Every structure is written in structure tokens, then in C-alpha cells.
Short mmCIF file of C-alpha atoms in Angstrom, two decimals:
data_model
loop_
_atom_site.label_atom_id
_atom_site.label_comp_id
_atom_site.label_asym_id
_atom_site.label_seq_id
_atom_site.Cartn_x
_atom_site.Cartn_y
_atom_site.Cartn_z
CA UNK A 12 -64.96 -24.33 74.23
CA UNK A 13 -66.10 -26.91 76.77
CA UNK A 14 -65.50 -25.69 80.31
CA UNK A 15 -66.07 -28.06 83.21
CA UNK A 16 -66.49 -26.64 86.71
CA UNK A 17 -66.13 -28.98 89.66
CA UNK A 18 -67.12 -27.64 93.09
CA UNK A 19 -69.17 -29.12 95.93
CA UNK A 20 -70.95 -25.82 96.51
CA UNK A 21 -74.01 -25.27 94.36
CA UNK A 22 -73.69 -21.55 95.02
CA UNK A 23 -70.18 -21.50 93.58
CA UNK A 24 -71.19 -23.57 90.57
CA UNK A 25 -73.99 -21.15 89.79
CA UNK A 26 -71.76 -18.17 90.37
CA UNK A 27 -69.11 -19.42 87.99
CA UNK A 28 -71.73 -20.43 85.47
CA UNK A 29 -73.19 -16.94 85.41
CA UNK A 30 -69.78 -15.27 85.20
CA UNK A 31 -68.70 -17.53 82.36
CA UNK A 32 -71.93 -17.16 80.44
CA UNK A 33 -71.82 -13.38 80.77
CA UNK A 34 -68.30 -13.48 79.37
CA UNK A 35 -69.61 -15.32 76.34
CA UNK A 36 -68.60 -18.91 77.04
CA UNK A 37 -71.30 -21.31 76.04
CA UNK A 38 -70.51 -24.96 76.68
CA UNK A 39 -70.35 -24.87 80.48
CA UNK A 40 -70.65 -28.08 82.44
CA UNK A 41 -71.18 -28.25 86.20
CA UNK A 42 -70.35 -31.08 88.59
CA UNK A 43 -70.52 -31.24 92.39
CA UNK A 44 -67.83 -33.87 92.66
CA UNK A 45 -65.23 -35.84 90.73
CA UNK A 46 -67.73 -38.69 90.54
CA UNK A 47 -70.32 -36.44 88.94
CA UNK A 48 -67.65 -35.12 86.62
CA UNK A 49 -66.79 -38.61 85.38
CA UNK A 50 -69.36 -38.51 82.60
CA UNK A 51 -67.66 -35.42 81.18
CA UNK A 52 -64.20 -36.98 81.54
CA UNK A 53 -65.32 -39.92 79.47
CA UNK A 54 -66.93 -37.97 76.66
CA UNK A 55 -65.21 -38.01 73.24
CA UNK A 56 -65.48 -35.99 70.05
CA UNK A 57 -65.67 -37.76 66.68
CA UNK A 58 -61.89 -37.53 66.42
CA UNK A 59 -61.59 -39.35 69.72
CA UNK A 60 -60.49 -36.35 71.76
CA UNK A 61 -61.99 -34.77 74.86
CA UNK A 62 -64.56 -32.03 74.24
CA UNK A 63 -63.18 -30.19 77.28
CA UNK A 64 -60.93 -27.18 76.78
CA UNK A 65 -60.64 -26.22 80.45
CA UNK A 66 -61.33 -27.64 83.90
CA UNK A 67 -61.95 -25.46 86.96
CA UNK A 68 -61.29 -27.59 90.00
CA UNK A 69 -62.13 -26.69 93.57
CA UNK A 70 -59.34 -27.89 95.82
CA UNK A 71 -61.46 -27.67 98.97
CA UNK A 72 -64.11 -30.30 98.32
CA UNK A 73 -64.91 -32.46 101.34
CA UNK A 74 -63.73 -36.04 101.01
CA UNK A 75 -61.64 -35.33 97.93
CA UNK A 76 -57.94 -34.62 97.73
CA UNK A 77 -58.08 -31.94 95.04
CA UNK A 78 -54.37 -32.14 94.32
CA UNK A 79 -54.54 -35.86 93.85
CA UNK A 80 -57.55 -35.47 91.58
CA UNK A 81 -55.62 -32.93 89.53
CA UNK A 82 -52.63 -35.24 89.25
CA UNK A 83 -54.88 -38.07 88.12
CA UNK A 84 -56.32 -35.93 85.37
CA UNK A 85 -52.84 -35.04 84.21
CA UNK A 86 -51.92 -38.70 84.07
CA UNK A 87 -54.82 -39.58 81.79
CA UNK A 88 -53.63 -39.81 78.18
CA UNK A 89 -56.69 -38.08 76.72
CA UNK A 90 -57.33 -35.54 79.46
CA UNK A 91 -53.76 -34.50 80.16
CA UNK A 92 -53.94 -31.86 77.47
CA UNK A 93 -56.90 -30.13 79.10
CA UNK A 94 -55.63 -27.23 81.23
CA UNK A 95 -56.69 -27.31 84.89
CA UNK A 96 -57.19 -24.14 86.91
CA UNK A 97 -57.56 -24.82 90.63
CA UNK A 98 -59.91 -22.76 92.74
CA UNK A 99 -58.67 -22.38 96.27
CA UNK A 100 -58.67 -20.15 99.33
CA UNK A 101 -55.17 -21.37 100.24
CA UNK A 102 -52.75 -19.18 98.41
CA UNK A 103 -49.52 -19.58 100.35
CA UNK A 104 -46.52 -20.20 98.12
CA UNK A 105 -46.34 -23.74 99.40
CA UNK A 106 -49.97 -24.39 98.52
CA UNK A 107 -49.54 -22.94 95.07
CA UNK A 108 -46.35 -24.85 94.48
CA UNK A 109 -48.19 -28.04 95.36
CA UNK A 110 -50.92 -27.11 92.91
CA UNK A 111 -48.46 -26.50 90.10
CA UNK A 112 -46.64 -29.72 90.86
CA UNK A 113 -49.93 -31.57 90.60
CA UNK A 114 -50.21 -30.17 87.09
CA UNK A 115 -52.44 -27.14 87.52
CA UNK A 116 -51.72 -24.46 85.02
CA UNK A 117 -53.04 -21.59 87.13
CA UNK A 118 -55.16 -20.81 90.18
CA UNK A 119 -58.13 -18.64 91.03
CA UNK A 120 -58.57 -17.44 94.60
CA UNK A 121 -61.61 -17.70 96.76
CA UNK A 122 -63.53 -15.46 97.23
CA UNK A 123 -63.85 -15.40 93.47
CA UNK A 124 -63.03 -12.16 91.79
CA UNK A 125 -64.64 -11.90 88.39
CA UNK A 126 -61.77 -10.11 86.67
CA UNK A 127 -59.18 -12.50 88.02
CA UNK A 128 -61.32 -15.46 87.00
CA UNK A 129 -61.92 -14.27 83.46
CA UNK A 130 -58.31 -13.24 82.91
CA UNK A 131 -56.94 -16.61 83.96
CA UNK A 132 -59.52 -18.47 81.94
CA UNK A 133 -58.78 -16.45 78.85
CA UNK A 134 -55.06 -17.23 79.16
CA UNK A 135 -55.62 -20.91 79.71
CA UNK A 136 -58.00 -21.23 76.78
CA UNK A 137 -55.60 -19.37 74.53
CA UNK A 138 -52.88 -21.78 75.54
CA UNK A 139 -55.13 -24.75 74.81
CA UNK A 140 -55.91 -23.32 71.39
CA UNK A 141 -52.21 -22.95 70.65
CA UNK A 142 -51.55 -26.52 71.72
CA UNK A 143 -54.40 -27.80 69.58
CA UNK A 144 -53.11 -25.88 66.62
CA UNK A 145 -49.60 -27.24 67.12
CA UNK A 146 -50.91 -30.78 67.34
CA UNK A 147 -52.95 -30.31 64.19
CA UNK A 148 -49.85 -29.04 62.43
CA UNK A 149 -47.87 -32.00 63.68
CA UNK A 150 -50.48 -34.35 62.29
CA UNK A 151 -50.44 -32.54 58.99
CA UNK A 152 -46.67 -32.65 58.87
CA UNK A 153 -46.70 -36.37 59.50
CA UNK A 154 -49.19 -36.92 56.70
CA UNK A 155 -47.17 -34.79 54.33
CA UNK A 156 -43.99 -36.61 55.24
CA UNK A 157 -45.59 -39.96 54.61
CA UNK A 158 -46.97 -38.68 51.31
CA UNK A 159 -43.55 -37.40 50.40
CA UNK A 160 -41.90 -40.71 51.18
CA UNK A 161 -44.44 -42.54 49.04
CA UNK A 162 -43.90 -40.08 46.19
CA UNK A 163 -40.16 -40.52 46.49
CA UNK A 164 -40.46 -44.26 46.23
CA UNK A 165 -42.70 -43.94 43.18
CA UNK A 166 -40.23 -41.54 41.64
CA UNK A 167 -37.34 -43.87 42.23
CA UNK A 168 -39.20 -46.62 40.52
CA UNK A 169 -39.86 -44.39 37.53
CA UNK A 170 -36.44 -42.82 37.39
CA UNK A 171 -33.41 -44.43 36.05
CA UNK A 172 -31.02 -43.78 38.92
CA UNK A 173 -30.56 -45.63 42.14
CA UNK A 174 -31.35 -43.27 45.03
CA UNK A 175 -28.46 -44.22 47.25
CA UNK A 176 -25.53 -44.56 44.88
CA UNK A 177 -26.82 -42.29 42.10
CA UNK A 178 -25.63 -44.70 39.43
CA UNK A 179 -28.15 -46.31 37.06
CA UNK A 180 -30.66 -48.59 38.74
CA UNK A 181 -31.71 -52.10 37.83
CA UNK A 182 -34.45 -50.88 35.56
CA UNK A 183 -31.94 -48.89 33.53
CA UNK A 184 -29.61 -51.85 33.52
CA UNK A 185 -32.17 -54.17 32.05
CA UNK A 186 -33.25 -51.64 29.43
CA UNK A 187 -29.63 -50.98 28.45
CA UNK A 188 -28.81 -54.66 28.28
CA UNK A 189 -31.81 -55.33 26.09
CA UNK A 190 -30.75 -52.60 23.66
CA UNK A 191 -27.06 -53.51 23.56
CA UNK A 192 -27.75 -57.21 23.29
CA UNK A 193 -30.01 -56.73 20.25
CA UNK A 194 -27.46 -54.40 18.71
CA UNK A 195 -24.71 -56.95 19.29
CA UNK A 196 -26.91 -59.64 17.79
CA UNK A 197 -27.58 -57.53 14.69
CA UNK A 198 -23.93 -56.63 14.21
CA UNK A 199 -22.53 -59.99 15.27
CA UNK A 200 -20.40 -58.33 17.95
CA UNK A 201 -19.49 -59.70 21.36
CA UNK A 202 -21.16 -58.36 24.47
CA UNK A 203 -19.86 -59.01 27.97
CA UNK A 204 -21.55 -58.89 31.32
CA UNK A 205 -20.01 -58.62 34.76
CA UNK A 206 -22.00 -59.51 37.85
CA UNK A 207 -20.33 -58.02 40.92
CA UNK A 208 -20.95 -58.62 44.59
CA UNK A 209 -19.33 -56.99 47.63
CA UNK A 210 -17.65 -59.69 49.71
CA UNK A 211 -19.01 -60.30 53.22
CA UNK A 212 -21.21 -57.21 53.00
CA UNK A 213 -23.68 -58.41 55.60
CA UNK A 214 -20.81 -58.78 58.07
CA UNK A 215 -19.68 -55.26 57.17
CA UNK A 216 -23.13 -53.87 57.99
CA UNK A 217 -23.33 -55.81 61.23
CA UNK A 218 -19.92 -54.62 62.30
CA UNK A 219 -19.90 -51.01 61.18
CA UNK A 220 -23.61 -50.16 61.03
CA UNK A 221 -25.96 -49.38 58.19
CA UNK A 222 -24.80 -45.81 57.66
CA UNK A 223 -21.28 -47.06 57.06
CA UNK A 224 -22.74 -49.77 54.84
CA UNK A 225 -24.53 -47.17 52.74
CA UNK A 226 -21.36 -45.15 52.48
CA UNK A 227 -19.42 -48.22 51.38
CA UNK A 228 -21.97 -48.92 48.64
CA UNK A 229 -21.68 -45.35 47.43
CA UNK A 230 -17.90 -45.44 47.32
CA UNK A 231 -17.76 -48.81 45.55
CA UNK A 232 -20.34 -47.58 43.02
CA UNK A 233 -18.26 -44.47 42.38
CA UNK A 234 -15.05 -46.46 42.02
CA UNK A 235 -16.67 -48.80 39.49
CA UNK A 236 -18.11 -45.85 37.54
CA UNK A 237 -14.82 -44.03 37.45
CA UNK A 238 -12.99 -47.09 36.17
CA UNK A 239 -15.31 -47.45 33.18
CA UNK A 240 -15.35 -44.76 30.56
CA UNK A 241 -16.70 -45.86 27.25
CA UNK A 242 -20.21 -44.91 26.06
CA UNK A 243 -20.96 -48.54 25.47
CA UNK A 244 -20.26 -49.38 29.09
CA UNK A 245 -22.74 -49.24 31.90
CA UNK A 246 -22.38 -49.93 35.59
CA UNK A 247 -25.60 -50.18 37.56
CA UNK A 248 -26.77 -51.16 41.00
CA UNK A 249 -28.40 -54.50 40.41
CA UNK A 250 -29.46 -55.37 43.92
CA UNK A 251 -28.65 -54.72 47.60
CA UNK A 252 -24.90 -55.17 47.38
CA UNK A 253 -24.80 -56.30 43.76
CA UNK A 254 -23.68 -54.40 40.73
CA UNK A 255 -23.91 -55.23 37.05
CA UNK A 256 -21.60 -54.03 34.30
CA UNK A 257 -22.39 -54.20 30.62
CA UNK A 258 -19.48 -53.96 28.20
CA UNK A 259 -20.62 -53.59 24.63
CA UNK A 260 -18.33 -54.72 21.81
CA UNK A 261 -16.11 -56.51 24.29
CA UNK A 262 -14.90 -60.07 24.08
CA UNK A 263 -14.17 -62.28 27.06
CA UNK A 264 -10.43 -61.64 27.36
CA UNK A 265 -10.90 -57.88 27.49
CA UNK A 266 -13.85 -58.22 29.84
CA UNK A 267 -11.69 -60.29 32.16
CA UNK A 268 -9.03 -57.58 32.18
CA UNK A 269 -11.66 -54.97 32.93
CA UNK A 270 -12.92 -57.17 35.76
CA UNK A 271 -9.45 -57.41 37.25
CA UNK A 272 -9.09 -53.65 36.97
CA UNK A 273 -12.37 -53.11 38.80
CA UNK A 274 -11.33 -55.55 41.49
CA UNK A 275 -8.14 -53.57 42.02
CA UNK A 276 -9.99 -50.25 42.00
CA UNK A 277 -12.13 -51.42 44.90
CA UNK A 278 -9.13 -52.79 46.78
CA UNK A 279 -7.48 -49.38 46.27
CA UNK A 280 -10.35 -47.75 48.16
CA UNK A 281 -8.82 -49.40 51.22
CA UNK A 282 -12.08 -49.45 53.14
CA UNK A 283 -11.26 -51.37 56.31
CA UNK A 284 -13.27 -54.56 56.81
CA UNK A 285 -12.31 -56.38 59.97
CA UNK A 286 -14.95 -59.06 59.42
CA UNK A 287 -13.99 -59.99 55.87
CA UNK A 288 -13.06 -63.63 55.46
CA UNK A 289 -10.59 -62.94 52.66
CA UNK A 290 -8.98 -59.57 53.25
CA UNK A 291 -8.43 -56.70 55.66
CA UNK A 292 -10.44 -54.42 53.42
CA UNK A 293 -13.60 -54.33 51.31
CA UNK A 294 -13.27 -56.48 48.18
CA UNK A 295 -15.56 -57.61 45.39
CA UNK A 296 -16.18 -60.86 43.58
CA UNK A 297 -16.93 -60.73 39.90
CA UNK A 298 -18.47 -63.19 37.45
CA UNK A 299 -17.64 -62.51 33.82
CA UNK A 300 -19.67 -63.84 30.92
CA UNK A 301 -19.33 -63.13 27.25
CA UNK A 302 -21.38 -63.88 24.19
CA UNK A 303 -21.78 -63.13 20.53
CA UNK A 304 -25.56 -63.23 20.54
CA UNK A 305 -27.62 -64.66 17.71
CA UNK A 306 -31.06 -63.13 17.13
CA UNK A 307 -33.60 -65.44 18.68
CA UNK A 308 -31.25 -66.50 21.47
CA UNK A 309 -32.62 -66.08 24.98
CA UNK A 310 -31.08 -62.94 26.53
CA UNK A 311 -31.24 -64.49 29.98
CA UNK A 312 -28.50 -66.96 29.15
CA UNK A 313 -25.91 -64.19 29.42
CA UNK A 314 -27.11 -63.01 32.81
CA UNK A 315 -27.35 -66.58 34.03
CA UNK A 316 -23.83 -67.33 32.91
CA UNK A 317 -22.49 -64.24 34.65
CA UNK A 318 -24.35 -65.21 37.81
CA UNK A 319 -22.89 -68.70 37.78
CA UNK A 320 -19.45 -67.24 37.19
CA UNK A 321 -19.92 -64.97 40.19
CA UNK A 322 -20.90 -67.98 42.27
CA UNK A 323 -17.75 -69.75 41.18
CA UNK A 324 -15.65 -66.70 41.98
CA UNK A 325 -17.02 -66.80 45.51
CA UNK A 326 -16.41 -70.49 45.80
CA UNK A 327 -12.87 -69.97 44.65
CA UNK A 328 -12.21 -67.65 47.59
CA UNK A 329 -13.70 -64.31 46.63
CA UNK A 330 -11.75 -61.13 45.96
CA UNK A 331 -11.39 -62.03 42.30
CA UNK A 332 -13.01 -62.59 38.97
CA UNK A 333 -14.26 -65.67 37.23
CA UNK A 334 -14.83 -65.52 33.55
CA UNK A 335 -17.21 -67.87 31.84
CA UNK A 336 -18.35 -67.81 28.26
CA UNK A 337 -21.93 -68.66 27.35
CA UNK A 338 -22.76 -72.14 26.05
CA UNK A 339 -22.26 -71.54 22.36
CA UNK A 340 -18.55 -71.08 22.91
CA UNK A 341 -16.15 -73.65 24.17
CA UNK A 342 -16.34 -73.60 27.97
CA UNK A 343 -13.39 -71.51 29.11
CA UNK A 344 -11.84 -72.45 32.40
CA UNK A 345 -9.44 -69.98 34.02
CA UNK B 2 -73.23 0.57 118.37
CA UNK B 3 -75.51 0.15 115.37
CA UNK B 4 -79.28 -0.33 115.71
CA UNK B 5 -79.75 -4.10 115.68
CA UNK B 6 -82.78 -3.75 113.39
CA UNK B 7 -81.29 -1.47 110.76
CA UNK B 8 -80.62 -2.96 107.34
CA UNK B 9 -77.11 -3.83 106.19
CA UNK B 10 -76.52 -2.99 102.55
CA UNK B 11 -74.70 -5.54 100.47
CA UNK B 12 -73.36 -4.40 97.14
CA UNK B 13 -73.66 -7.23 94.65
CA UNK B 14 -72.60 -7.38 91.03
CA UNK B 15 -75.73 -6.91 88.88
CA UNK B 16 -74.71 -9.96 86.84
CA UNK B 17 -75.55 -12.11 89.84
CA UNK B 18 -79.07 -10.78 90.31
CA UNK B 19 -80.67 -13.98 89.04
CA UNK B 20 -78.71 -16.02 91.62
CA UNK B 21 -79.42 -13.94 94.72
CA UNK B 22 -82.83 -15.42 95.59
CA UNK B 23 -81.31 -18.90 95.48
CA UNK B 24 -78.30 -17.77 97.46
CA UNK B 25 -80.40 -16.23 100.23
CA UNK B 26 -82.67 -19.25 100.33
CA UNK B 27 -79.61 -21.47 100.77
CA UNK B 28 -78.39 -19.26 103.59
CA UNK B 29 -81.72 -19.45 105.38
CA UNK B 30 -81.65 -23.23 105.04
CA UNK B 31 -78.10 -23.24 106.24
CA UNK B 32 -79.02 -21.31 109.36
CA UNK B 33 -81.73 -23.82 110.15
CA UNK B 34 -79.20 -26.65 109.67
CA UNK B 35 -76.79 -24.91 112.04
CA UNK B 36 -79.39 -24.52 114.76
CA UNK B 37 -80.39 -28.13 114.34
CA UNK B 38 -76.80 -29.33 114.50
CA UNK B 39 -76.17 -27.26 117.61
CA UNK B 40 -79.19 -28.80 119.26
CA UNK B 41 -77.78 -32.26 118.46
CA UNK B 42 -74.32 -31.29 119.64
CA UNK B 43 -73.00 -32.13 116.15
CA UNK B 44 -70.06 -29.73 116.07
CA UNK B 45 -68.46 -31.53 113.16
CA UNK B 46 -71.45 -30.62 111.01
CA UNK B 47 -71.18 -27.01 112.17
CA UNK B 48 -67.54 -27.02 111.11
CA UNK B 49 -68.45 -28.36 107.66
CA UNK B 50 -71.18 -25.77 107.16
CA UNK B 51 -68.86 -23.01 108.32
CA UNK B 52 -66.26 -24.18 105.82
CA UNK B 53 -68.77 -24.14 102.99
CA UNK B 54 -70.06 -20.71 103.92
CA UNK B 55 -66.55 -19.35 104.06
CA UNK B 56 -65.95 -20.56 100.54
CA UNK B 57 -69.05 -18.88 99.19
CA UNK B 58 -69.80 -15.66 101.06
CA UNK B 59 -67.08 -13.41 99.69
CA UNK B 60 -67.57 -14.59 96.14
CA UNK B 61 -71.14 -13.28 96.17
CA UNK B 62 -70.18 -10.01 97.77
CA UNK B 63 -71.34 -11.09 101.24
CA UNK B 64 -67.95 -10.60 102.81
CA UNK B 65 -69.45 -9.63 106.13
CA UNK B 66 -70.40 -13.27 106.64
CA UNK B 67 -66.84 -14.50 106.28
CA UNK B 68 -65.64 -13.78 109.84
CA UNK B 69 -68.54 -15.58 111.40
CA UNK B 70 -68.13 -18.43 108.95
CA UNK B 71 -64.57 -18.75 110.18
CA UNK B 72 -65.74 -18.79 113.75
CA UNK B 73 -68.18 -21.58 113.00
CA UNK B 74 -65.45 -23.54 111.27
CA UNK B 75 -62.92 -23.03 114.02
CA UNK B 76 -65.35 -23.47 116.89
CA UNK B 77 -66.77 -26.58 115.36
CA UNK B 78 -63.32 -27.94 114.66
CA UNK B 79 -62.11 -27.32 118.20
CA UNK B 80 -65.27 -28.74 119.74
CA UNK B 81 -66.07 -25.37 121.31
CA UNK B 82 -69.86 -25.32 121.58
CA UNK B 83 -69.94 -21.85 123.15
CA UNK B 84 -68.18 -20.24 120.21
CA UNK B 85 -70.52 -22.03 117.81
CA UNK B 86 -73.57 -20.92 119.71
CA UNK B 87 -72.46 -17.33 119.68
CA UNK B 88 -71.67 -17.39 115.98
CA UNK B 89 -74.99 -18.98 115.14
CA UNK B 90 -76.83 -16.34 117.16
CA UNK B 91 -74.96 -13.63 115.30
CA UNK B 92 -75.78 -15.21 111.97
CA UNK B 93 -79.47 -15.38 112.92
CA UNK B 94 -79.38 -11.70 113.76
CA UNK B 95 -77.50 -10.69 110.64
CA UNK B 96 -79.24 -12.62 107.91
CA UNK B 97 -82.64 -10.90 108.00
CA UNK B 98 -80.98 -7.50 107.94
CA UNK B 99 -79.05 -8.06 104.74
CA UNK B 100 -80.33 -5.93 101.90
CA UNK B 101 -78.94 -6.41 98.47
CA UNK B 102 -78.21 -3.49 96.21
CA UNK B 103 -76.88 -4.05 92.75
CA UNK B 104 -73.76 -2.13 91.98
CA UNK B 105 -71.14 -3.00 89.44
CA UNK B 106 -67.84 -2.86 91.40
CA UNK B 107 -65.92 -2.30 88.17
CA UNK B 108 -68.07 0.65 87.09
#
């Protein structure tokens, strides 16, 4: 417990030193002036904090405005947490009010009474201890929070669900697609893929804020999920405002119908979108691609085709679906 | 009227015993400074010394010095050489008579 005593009187410094030492305090520093005290003000512990736990400041030093000195200490970012007890013979309410306004936590009267001195010091040091403990807890809490956030992110990456919408994430999507595609290839069945994008989503976020944007994503995800029921179907969050749907055992015509149904389902949400360039509400664009895969075919062709179809849907004015079969079939134009 | 040579007992906290020699030495030096300042007509210095003494006396248990410290401070501040001279004379009389006895005031 570093205690710094600042008083121009050597007699007072010695007096306080003796009283403090008798009371068991060990790290006692004495200074005859603010200038002499500067070396203590500048000292730092290994953690970069001040080693001082309390400052006793004489308000009646010649040539020094004690109140101003106190206020300066309170303005210093490192020292402001060190409690200051002023020592003064002026104990009118006005004088004390001035002292408290300057940031003093308490006062000790001159002539110095030992009991009064020790009582006030004990209180101030206890307060400092509490503050230090609180700050240590705050630091701990911050560390834990950061650790928690990192763990959460790791978990999300390992898990199969998207944190925000709670539907399958991209990782799940790709794993599912891989499985279903191979199965389709083995059985010679068609597999369809829908790539879906919320129209003018950036404008939605800019207009209504990110919380509303998150809510919109959740509601669209739920609407898409609800509209699909079969075990061979999967809807996942593919990207920021992108969703992917896998329809196993589904040829292009059926996939197109499903796409139109999904489009309607989102329109039925009736989420107002004043900044949409194609509607008064939130809408989606969909690219539909279908394939009867042959083992050895590149899987990416299906995703690519769906992506291009999505692009064309957007070009065609959004709020609709664009089907497109993969190369092996005759190009199908809607 | 007390005998001007009889000792004046000062009850001081036993914890301060180690400081008393230094304290008394400082007071003797102070008295010399006061006399010197008076001789120079430096009343501002007398005021400063009075102020310092006032801040210290009571804390050590030497409360009987406080009134004369105040006189020095006031006299010096007002430029009243007569008051200062009187106070200094009183101090000179008083100081040698002070006899410290160690008594714990809280006992």
C-alpha cells in the first residue's frame, strides 16, 4: 500500500510517517512539495499502474494552490484512481466543499488527530482496494467474453447450423450436395439446385438497419424451410443474403415449380421494402439448375449453372426464377 | 500569575518520542529565525514562520504554542511590528520551559 504524503513542513511529514508506520503501513513516501512528489507520480508498476494507493495532500503549502494540485491529480489518467485525502486547518463547509469538488475523497484536520487520521486512511484504502478488485474483475470479464466469442465462432464453424437463421450452414450444404449428387449419379436420378438471393438486400440494410436486416434473413430462411418438406430437400444459408436449396430426385420442371412457390412464400411475408427496385416488399431471385449426373462429372457444373441462372433472373428484373439445365441437356430457355 | 521559571508540562503521545528532539531543535531554530527577521524588519517572513508553526504545534501536542503562532501570523500579515515583537518575546520565554511527558491520550 503505497502512501504518499505531501507537506511543506518536515515536522508534519515526520509526524505522519511515524503515525502511519505505527499503524502498520510500510510503503510511506514523503515529499515537501508537488515538485518533489513528481518522481512518485511518475512511477509505474509492471502492469503500468501507479504504485500509490493513497495521497495525503497538505492544502496549506506556500506557493502551491492545493486545490488546483488536487484537481490536476484527478485529471491524470493513471493517477485519477488514487484517492486523495487533503490535510487542512480550514474546515468551513465552503472549504470542504471546494476540496470535494477538486476531487478529494476525504479530509484530515490540522492539528492532526491520530485516530481521525487513521480512520480516514483506513476507509480510503479500503475503497481503493474495492476499486482495484472491481477493475480486475472487469478485465477478467472482458477476457472471458473475448474467449467466449472466439469459442462461439469456432463452434459455428464446426457445427452444421448457421448461427443467425438456425438453418443448415454452407458447410452442411456442401456436404449434403456431395452426398445427394453421388447418390443421384449412382441411381441415374435427376438432382436440382436452386440458388436464391434476396433482392436489393444491401439497400434494405441501409434503410432499415442491420437488426432489421438480420430479422429479415431469419424470416426468409424460415419461410423457405417451411415451404420445403421432403427428406431429400435441404435449404441452407449459402452466404450473406444467399440461400441454396437442394432438391433430390427432382427434374427441372418440378424444381421450377418449387422455385415459383418459394418466390411466392417470400412475397407472402409482406416485409416492407421501400428501397426495392422491383417491389414494395422483400422479394427473392432464384436460379434453377437441374442435372442427371454421370459419375466422373464435375459436381461444380451444377452449382455454376444455378449461379448463372440466378444472374439471369436478376438481369430479367428480379423477383422471379430462372431455370437452366446443365450442359448435357438441351439448353432450356424459359 | 505563574512563576516565569517554572516548567510547563506538555503531554505528548509516546509514539512520537523519537521525533521530539528534532521537533524541539526545529523550534529553537525557528525562534532564532524569528528574532533575525524582526531585526531585519522582515514581517512577511515572520508571518510565514507563524503560519508554519500554527500548522505543526497542535499536531505534536504543543497546543499552547498555537495562540502565539496565530499572533505572529496575524501581526506579520498586518505589518504590525509591535505585535510580532511581543509574540516573539513570549515564545522565547516559553520554549525553554516546555517539558515533555509521554502520555498516551487514548489510554
